[in-house]
Amino acid sequence: STSTSGGSSSSSSSGSYDVVVVGNGALGSAIARHVAESAGGAYSVLVVDGRDTLTSASDDQGRIVRPLDAEGREVWTQWNAESIAAFAGIEAASGVTFFTPRGSLACGTPPFV
């Protein structure tokens, strides 16, 4: 499947794009979004993938996300929390709902929790 975003319509209607991203997984989608939004949307982006839906590298349609890092690294916990906090804005900007918060329970030694 293919999807397009950003750039002028003349660019994409002619079949010519500034950037082609192969893969619509988490990284490909993020790269395409950031390129399309850079320079005030001046770049046209084509995303090419063999599937019709967004999937993860593990070939499923979702992952459990949590703020705590499994190895107890504080910087990863901070990045995880910031990423989760950004989901609502990404959903609003894209029009795609991809996250449903459910809560979690963390159990472990004091350094982990």
Coordinates of C-alpha atoms in Angstrom, one line a residue:
S1 CA 0.0 0.0 0.0
T2 CA 1.1 3.6 -0.4
S3 CA 0.2 6.8 1.4
T4 CA 1.2 10.4 0.8
S5 CA 1.5 13.5 2.8
G6 CA 2.9 17.0 2.7
G7 CA 4.2 19.0 -0.2
S8 CA 2.4 20.6 -3.0
S9 CA -0.3 18.7 -4.9
S10 CA 1.5 19.2 -8.2
S11 CA 4.4 17.2 -6.9
S12 CA 2.3 14.2 -5.9
S13 CA -0.1 14.3 -8.8
S14 CA 2.8 14.0 -11.2
G15 CA 4.0 10.8 -9.5
S16 CA 7.1 12.6 -8.3
Y17 CA 8.0 12.9 -4.6
D18 CA 10.7 14.6 -2.6
V19 CA 11.1 11.6 -0.2
V20 CA 10.1 8.0 -0.4
V21 CA 9.9 6.1 2.9
V22 CA 9.9 2.3 2.6
G23 CA 7.9 0.7 5.5
N24 CA 4.9 2.1 7.4
G25 CA 5.9 0.6 10.8
A26 CA 6.8 2.7 13.8
L27 CA 10.0 4.1 12.4
G28 CA 8.9 4.6 8.8
S29 CA 5.8 6.3 9.9
A30 CA 7.7 8.6 12.3
I31 CA 10.3 9.5 9.6
A32 CA 7.5 10.2 7.1
R33 CA 5.6 12.4 9.5
H34 CA 8.7 14.4 10.5
V35 CA 9.8 14.9 6.9
A36 CA 6.3 15.9 5.8
E37 CA 6.1 18.4 8.7
S38 CA 9.6 19.8 8.3
A39 CA 10.2 23.1 6.3
G40 CA 6.5 24.0 6.7
G41 CA 5.3 21.0 4.8
A42 CA 7.4 21.8 1.8
Y43 CA 8.3 18.2 1.1
S44 CA 6.0 15.6 -0.5
V45 CA 6.4 12.2 1.0
L46 CA 5.4 8.8 -0.3
V47 CA 5.2 5.8 2.1
V48 CA 5.4 2.4 0.5
D49 CA 4.7 -0.8 2.3
G50 CA 3.4 -4.3 1.5
R51 CA 0.5 -4.0 4.0
D52 CA -2.6 -1.9 4.2
T53 CA -2.4 -1.2 7.9
L54 CA 0.2 0.2 10.4
T55 CA 1.9 -2.7 12.1
S56 CA 4.8 -3.0 14.5
A57 CA 8.2 -4.6 13.8
S58 CA 6.7 -7.6 15.7
D59 CA 4.0 -7.9 13.0
D60 CA 1.1 -7.0 15.2
Q61 CA -1.2 -4.0 15.5
G62 CA -0.2 -3.0 19.0
R63 CA 2.1 -3.1 21.9
I64 CA 1.8 -2.6 25.6
V65 CA 3.5 0.6 26.6
R66 CA 4.5 1.7 30.1
P67 CA 6.5 4.5 31.5
L68 CA 8.8 2.3 33.6
D69 CA 11.8 0.8 31.9
A70 CA 12.3 -2.9 32.4
E71 CA 15.9 -2.5 33.3
G72 CA 15.2 0.4 35.7
R73 CA 17.0 3.1 33.6
E74 CA 15.6 6.5 34.7
V75 CA 16.3 8.3 31.4
W76 CA 14.3 5.6 29.5
T77 CA 11.5 5.9 32.0
Q78 CA 11.5 9.7 31.4
W79 CA 11.5 9.2 27.6
N80 CA 8.7 6.6 27.8
A81 CA 6.5 8.9 29.8
E82 CA 7.1 11.8 27.4
S83 CA 6.3 9.6 24.5
I84 CA 3.1 8.3 26.0
A85 CA 2.1 11.9 26.9
A86 CA 2.6 12.9 23.2
F87 CA 0.2 10.2 21.9
A88 CA -2.9 12.3 22.3
G89 CA -1.5 15.2 20.2
I90 CA -0.3 12.8 17.5
E91 CA -3.7 11.2 17.4
A92 CA -5.4 14.7 17.1
A93 CA -3.0 15.8 14.4
S94 CA -3.2 12.6 12.3
G95 CA -6.9 11.8 12.9
V96 CA -5.8 8.2 13.7
T97 CA -6.6 6.7 17.1
F98 CA -3.9 4.3 18.1
F99 CA -3.7 4.4 21.9
T100 CA -6.1 3.4 24.6
P101 CA -4.7 3.9 28.1
R102 CA -5.5 1.1 30.5
G103 CA -3.3 1.6 33.5
S104 CA -0.7 -0.8 34.9
L105 CA 0.7 -2.3 38.1
A106 CA 4.4 -2.2 38.7
C107 CA 5.9 -4.8 41.1
G108 CA 9.6 -5.2 41.8
T109 CA 12.5 -4.2 43.9
P110 CA 12.8 -0.6 45.1
P111 CA 15.3 0.4 42.4
F112 CA 12.9 -0.8 39.7
V113 CA 9.7 0.7 41.1

